[in-house]
C-alpha positions as MATLAB code, in Angstrom:
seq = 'XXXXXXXXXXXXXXXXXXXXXXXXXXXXXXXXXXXXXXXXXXXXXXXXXXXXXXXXXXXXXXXXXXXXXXXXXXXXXXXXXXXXXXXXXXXXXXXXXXXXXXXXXXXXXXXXXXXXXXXXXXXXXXXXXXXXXXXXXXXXXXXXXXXXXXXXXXXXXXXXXXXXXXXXXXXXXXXXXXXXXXXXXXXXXXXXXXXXXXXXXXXXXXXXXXXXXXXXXXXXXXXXXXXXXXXXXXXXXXXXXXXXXXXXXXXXXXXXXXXXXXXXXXXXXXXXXXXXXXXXXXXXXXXXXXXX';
ca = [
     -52.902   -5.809  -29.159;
     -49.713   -5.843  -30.816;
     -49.334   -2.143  -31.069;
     -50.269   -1.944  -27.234;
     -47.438   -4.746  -27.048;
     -45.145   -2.779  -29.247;
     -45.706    0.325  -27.677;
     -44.887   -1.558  -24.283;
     -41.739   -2.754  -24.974;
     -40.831    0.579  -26.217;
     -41.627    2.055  -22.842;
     -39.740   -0.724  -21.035;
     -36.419    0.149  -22.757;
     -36.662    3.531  -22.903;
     -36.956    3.220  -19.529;
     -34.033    0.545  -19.096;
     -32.039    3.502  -21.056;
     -33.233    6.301  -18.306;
     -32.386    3.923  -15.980;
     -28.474    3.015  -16.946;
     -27.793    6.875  -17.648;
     -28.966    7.740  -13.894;
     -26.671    5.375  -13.113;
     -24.060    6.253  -14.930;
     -24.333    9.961  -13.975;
     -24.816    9.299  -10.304;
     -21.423    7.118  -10.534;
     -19.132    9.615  -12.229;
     -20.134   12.361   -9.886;
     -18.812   10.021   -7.165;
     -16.253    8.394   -8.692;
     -15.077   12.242   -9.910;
     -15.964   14.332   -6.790;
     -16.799   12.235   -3.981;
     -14.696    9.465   -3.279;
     -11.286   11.844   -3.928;
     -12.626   13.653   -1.665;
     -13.687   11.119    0.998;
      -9.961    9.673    0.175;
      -8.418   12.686    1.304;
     -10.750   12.842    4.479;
      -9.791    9.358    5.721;
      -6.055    9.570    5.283;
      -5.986   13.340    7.236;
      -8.940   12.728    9.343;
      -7.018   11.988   12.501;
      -5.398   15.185   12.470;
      -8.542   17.170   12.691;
     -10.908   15.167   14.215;
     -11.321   15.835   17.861;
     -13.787   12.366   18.321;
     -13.017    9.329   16.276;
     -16.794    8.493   16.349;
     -16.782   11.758   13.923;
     -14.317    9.948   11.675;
     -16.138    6.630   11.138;
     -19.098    9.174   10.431;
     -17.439   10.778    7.293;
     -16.090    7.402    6.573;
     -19.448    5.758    6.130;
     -20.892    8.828    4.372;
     -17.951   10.230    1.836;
     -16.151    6.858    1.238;
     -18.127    3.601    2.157;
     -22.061    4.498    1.069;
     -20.592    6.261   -2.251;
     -18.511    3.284   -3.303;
     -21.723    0.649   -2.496;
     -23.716    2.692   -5.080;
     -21.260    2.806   -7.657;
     -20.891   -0.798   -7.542;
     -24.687   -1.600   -6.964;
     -25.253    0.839   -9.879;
     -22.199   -1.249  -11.968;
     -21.781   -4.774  -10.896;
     -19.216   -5.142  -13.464;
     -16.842   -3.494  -11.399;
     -16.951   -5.668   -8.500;
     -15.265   -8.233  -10.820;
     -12.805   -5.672  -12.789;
     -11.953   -4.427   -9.032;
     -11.744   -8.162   -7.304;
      -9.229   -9.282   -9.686;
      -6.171   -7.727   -7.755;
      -3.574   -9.910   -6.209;
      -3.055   -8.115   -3.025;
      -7.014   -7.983   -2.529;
      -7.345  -11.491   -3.514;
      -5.082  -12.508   -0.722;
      -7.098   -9.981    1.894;
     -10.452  -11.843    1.383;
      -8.474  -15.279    1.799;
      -7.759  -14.086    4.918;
     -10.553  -12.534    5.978;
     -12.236  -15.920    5.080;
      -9.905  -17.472    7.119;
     -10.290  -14.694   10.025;
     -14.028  -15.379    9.680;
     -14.052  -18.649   10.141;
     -12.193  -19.085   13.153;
     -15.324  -17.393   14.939;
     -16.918  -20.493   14.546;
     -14.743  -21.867   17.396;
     -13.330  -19.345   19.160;
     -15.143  -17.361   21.828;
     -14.609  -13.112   21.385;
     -17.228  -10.575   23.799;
     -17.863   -8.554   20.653;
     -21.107   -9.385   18.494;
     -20.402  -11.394   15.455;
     -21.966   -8.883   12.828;
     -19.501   -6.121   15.170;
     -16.492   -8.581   13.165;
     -18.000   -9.265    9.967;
     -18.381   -5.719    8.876;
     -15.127   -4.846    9.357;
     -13.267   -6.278    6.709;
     -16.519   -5.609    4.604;
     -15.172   -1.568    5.042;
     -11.564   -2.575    4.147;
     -12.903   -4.401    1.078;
     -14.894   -1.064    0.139;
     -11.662    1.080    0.717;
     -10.208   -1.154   -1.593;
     -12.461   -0.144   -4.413;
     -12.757    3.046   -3.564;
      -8.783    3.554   -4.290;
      -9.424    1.171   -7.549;
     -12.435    3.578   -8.769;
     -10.248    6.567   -8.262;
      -7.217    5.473   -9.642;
      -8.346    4.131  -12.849;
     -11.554    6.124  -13.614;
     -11.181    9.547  -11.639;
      -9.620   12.510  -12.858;
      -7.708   12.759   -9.678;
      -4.652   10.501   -8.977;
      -4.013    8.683   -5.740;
      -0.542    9.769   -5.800;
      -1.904   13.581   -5.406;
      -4.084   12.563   -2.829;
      -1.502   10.752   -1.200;
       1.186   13.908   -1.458;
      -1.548   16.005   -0.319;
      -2.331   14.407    2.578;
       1.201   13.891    3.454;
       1.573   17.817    3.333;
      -1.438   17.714    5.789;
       0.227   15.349    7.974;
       3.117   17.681    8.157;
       1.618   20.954    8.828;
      -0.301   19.335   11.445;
       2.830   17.906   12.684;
       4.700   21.298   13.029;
       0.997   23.039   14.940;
       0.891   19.687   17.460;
       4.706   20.306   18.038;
       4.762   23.824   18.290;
       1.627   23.709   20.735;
       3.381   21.141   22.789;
       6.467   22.727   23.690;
       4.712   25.566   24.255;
       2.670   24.676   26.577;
       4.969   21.324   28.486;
       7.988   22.451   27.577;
       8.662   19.351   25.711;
       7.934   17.555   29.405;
       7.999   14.065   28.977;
       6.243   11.926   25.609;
       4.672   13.812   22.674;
       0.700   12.400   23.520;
      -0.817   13.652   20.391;
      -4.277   15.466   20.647;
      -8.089   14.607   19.532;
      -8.460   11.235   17.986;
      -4.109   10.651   18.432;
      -4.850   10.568   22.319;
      -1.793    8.342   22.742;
       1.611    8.209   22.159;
       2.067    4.951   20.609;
      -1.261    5.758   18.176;
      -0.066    8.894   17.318;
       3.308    7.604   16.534;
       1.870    5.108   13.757;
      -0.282    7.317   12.010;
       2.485    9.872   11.596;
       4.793    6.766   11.409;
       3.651    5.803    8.013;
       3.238    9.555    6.705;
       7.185    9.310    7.269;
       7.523    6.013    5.608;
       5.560    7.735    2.599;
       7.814   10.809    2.723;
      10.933    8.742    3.073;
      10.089    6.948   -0.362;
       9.069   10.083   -1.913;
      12.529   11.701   -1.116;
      14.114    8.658   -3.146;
      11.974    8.536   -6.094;
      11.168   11.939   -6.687;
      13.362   13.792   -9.240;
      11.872   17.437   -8.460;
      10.906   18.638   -5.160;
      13.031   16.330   -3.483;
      13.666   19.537   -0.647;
      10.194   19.292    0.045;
       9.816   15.276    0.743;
      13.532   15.448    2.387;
      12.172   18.383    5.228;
       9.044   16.249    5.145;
      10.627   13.417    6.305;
      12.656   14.931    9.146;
       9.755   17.003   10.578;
       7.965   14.025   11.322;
      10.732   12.222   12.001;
      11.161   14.450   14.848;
       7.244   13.970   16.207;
       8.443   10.111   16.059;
      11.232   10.410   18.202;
       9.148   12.948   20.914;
       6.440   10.210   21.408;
       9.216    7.826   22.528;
       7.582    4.974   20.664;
      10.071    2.419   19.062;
       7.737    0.385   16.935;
       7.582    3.317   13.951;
      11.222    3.619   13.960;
      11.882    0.010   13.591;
       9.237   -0.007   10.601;
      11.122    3.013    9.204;
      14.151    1.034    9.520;
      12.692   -1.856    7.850;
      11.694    0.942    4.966;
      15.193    2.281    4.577;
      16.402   -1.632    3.834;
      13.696   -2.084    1.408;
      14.820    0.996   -0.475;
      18.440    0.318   -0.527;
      17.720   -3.119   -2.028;
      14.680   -1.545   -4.942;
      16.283    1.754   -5.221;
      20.201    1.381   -4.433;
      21.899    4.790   -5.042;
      24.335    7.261   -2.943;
      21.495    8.477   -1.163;
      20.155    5.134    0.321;
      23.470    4.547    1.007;
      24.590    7.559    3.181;
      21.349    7.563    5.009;
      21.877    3.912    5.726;
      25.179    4.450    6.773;
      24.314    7.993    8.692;
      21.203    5.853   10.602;
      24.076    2.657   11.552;
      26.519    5.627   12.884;
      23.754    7.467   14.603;
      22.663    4.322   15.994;
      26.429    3.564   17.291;
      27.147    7.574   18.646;
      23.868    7.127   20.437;
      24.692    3.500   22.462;
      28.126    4.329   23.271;
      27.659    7.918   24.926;
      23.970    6.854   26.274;
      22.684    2.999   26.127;
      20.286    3.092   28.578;
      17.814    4.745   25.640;
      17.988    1.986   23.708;
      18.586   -0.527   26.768;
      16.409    0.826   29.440;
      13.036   -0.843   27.969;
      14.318   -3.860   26.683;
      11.671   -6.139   24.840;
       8.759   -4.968   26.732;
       7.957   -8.648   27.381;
       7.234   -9.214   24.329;
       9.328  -12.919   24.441;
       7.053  -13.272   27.564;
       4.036  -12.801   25.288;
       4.679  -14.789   22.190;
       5.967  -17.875   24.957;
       2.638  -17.613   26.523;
       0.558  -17.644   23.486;
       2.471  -20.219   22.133;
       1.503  -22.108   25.627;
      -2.589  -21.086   24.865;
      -1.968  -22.703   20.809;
      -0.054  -25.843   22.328;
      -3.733  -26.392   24.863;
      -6.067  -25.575   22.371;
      -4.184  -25.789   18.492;
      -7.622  -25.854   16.665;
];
């Protein structure tokens, strides 16, 4: 009996062993191959994508399922990974977000809610597996899809002048159907490139035509919201990054600004606030009925 025993044991960590080394084979392959690549898919999906029911698709395959077996193959990581600030303070407010289902009526099912900051919690690990345990940086991935974001940029422009003119706003095509969605996607490429221009010590050329190539897509869609936020961006960098550079583009964006109101106002003017006072005084009215 105690040989059987012995011999039982044996078989039960030798398998244990088997076990943790599939594991640990299946998660480097992901963590090494897959979720760079599913990275890179998400961020320059929407310029390739004709249906955005094809881009939650790749999402859940190349991204989400990948990242829930590396972490159901090494629960260690959920606690390595969970101990960021910045995601600390997203599931306190998804908590929060969660919880105010309990009393407040929505038309969409409740699991339809709760899974989606589930899939920003796994995007969060998926850029903390790559960064610290792939081979592949996030900054590459990030450069490369900004690249992507560009070239698309310069086809969607080039095919819409073609074909309108340059009649009216830039729409955007396939899963950009809309000006104002195609202007924040593209929006925060330029954002990215803008910050790239500043830090970069090579290359800066590159970032710097970057930047003005989808600057110009910006101002074709006619969307303010993007070139507020890029605004916002510029004053960020001139107060982390103060140089000559922030400083002439602050001052060239102030005098553009200026040239722009004096000789034509009614393009800054002519949409006003877009009720959004109107909006915020109502919902304030809705909180003041109902505050809990």
């Amino acid at each position: 009996m105690a040989v059987e025993d012995n011999v039982l044991i044996t078989g039960r960590k030798q398998l244990c062993v088997f076990r943790r080394r599939c594991c640990q084979v299946v998660s480097d392959v992901l963590i090494q191959y897959v979720l760079p690549f599913g990275l890179l898919v998400l961020l320059t999906g929407m310029f390739w994508i004709g249906d955005r029911s094809d881009f939650h698709r790749l999402f859940y395959v190349f991204t989400a399922i990948p990242v829930g077996i590396v972490l159901f193959c090494n629960p260690n990581k959920i606690v390595k990974g969970g101990r960021n600030g910045i995601f600390i303070s997203f599931l306190l407010f998804s908590f929060y977000m969660l919880t105010t289902l309990l009393w407040s009526g929505t038309d969409n099912a409740t699991f339809s809610l709760v899974k989606r900051p589930m899939y920003i919690a796994l995007l969060f690990y998926a850029a903390y597996l790559v960064n610290t345990e792939s081979a592949v940086s996030i900054e590459k991935i990030l450069k490369l899809s900004l690249l992507v974001s560009v070239a698309s940029a310069l086809l969607t422009l080039s095919y819409w002048f073609l074909t309108t003119q340059g009649a009216g706003r830039f729409p955007g095509y396939g899963a950009l159907y809309n000006p104002l969605l195609t202007a924040h996607v593209y929006g925060a490429y330029a954002a990215l490139a803008l910050s790239l221009w500043f830090r970069a010590t090579k290359q800066q050329w590159l970032w710097f035509f970057s930047f003005i190539i989808l600057l110009m897509l910006l101002l074709m869609t006619g969307s303010r919201t993007p070139l507020l936020g890029l605004f916002a961006v510029l004053l960020w960098l001139l107060v982390t990054c103060l140089c000559r550079r922030t400083l002439l583009l602050f001052i060239s964006c102030i005098a553009g600004l200026c040239v722009v109101y004096f000789f034509n106002p009614v393009i800054i003017t002519s949409r006003g606030f877009s009720y959004r006072p109107e909006i915020w005084q109502e919902v304030w009215f809705q909180i003041a009925e109902k505050p809990w």
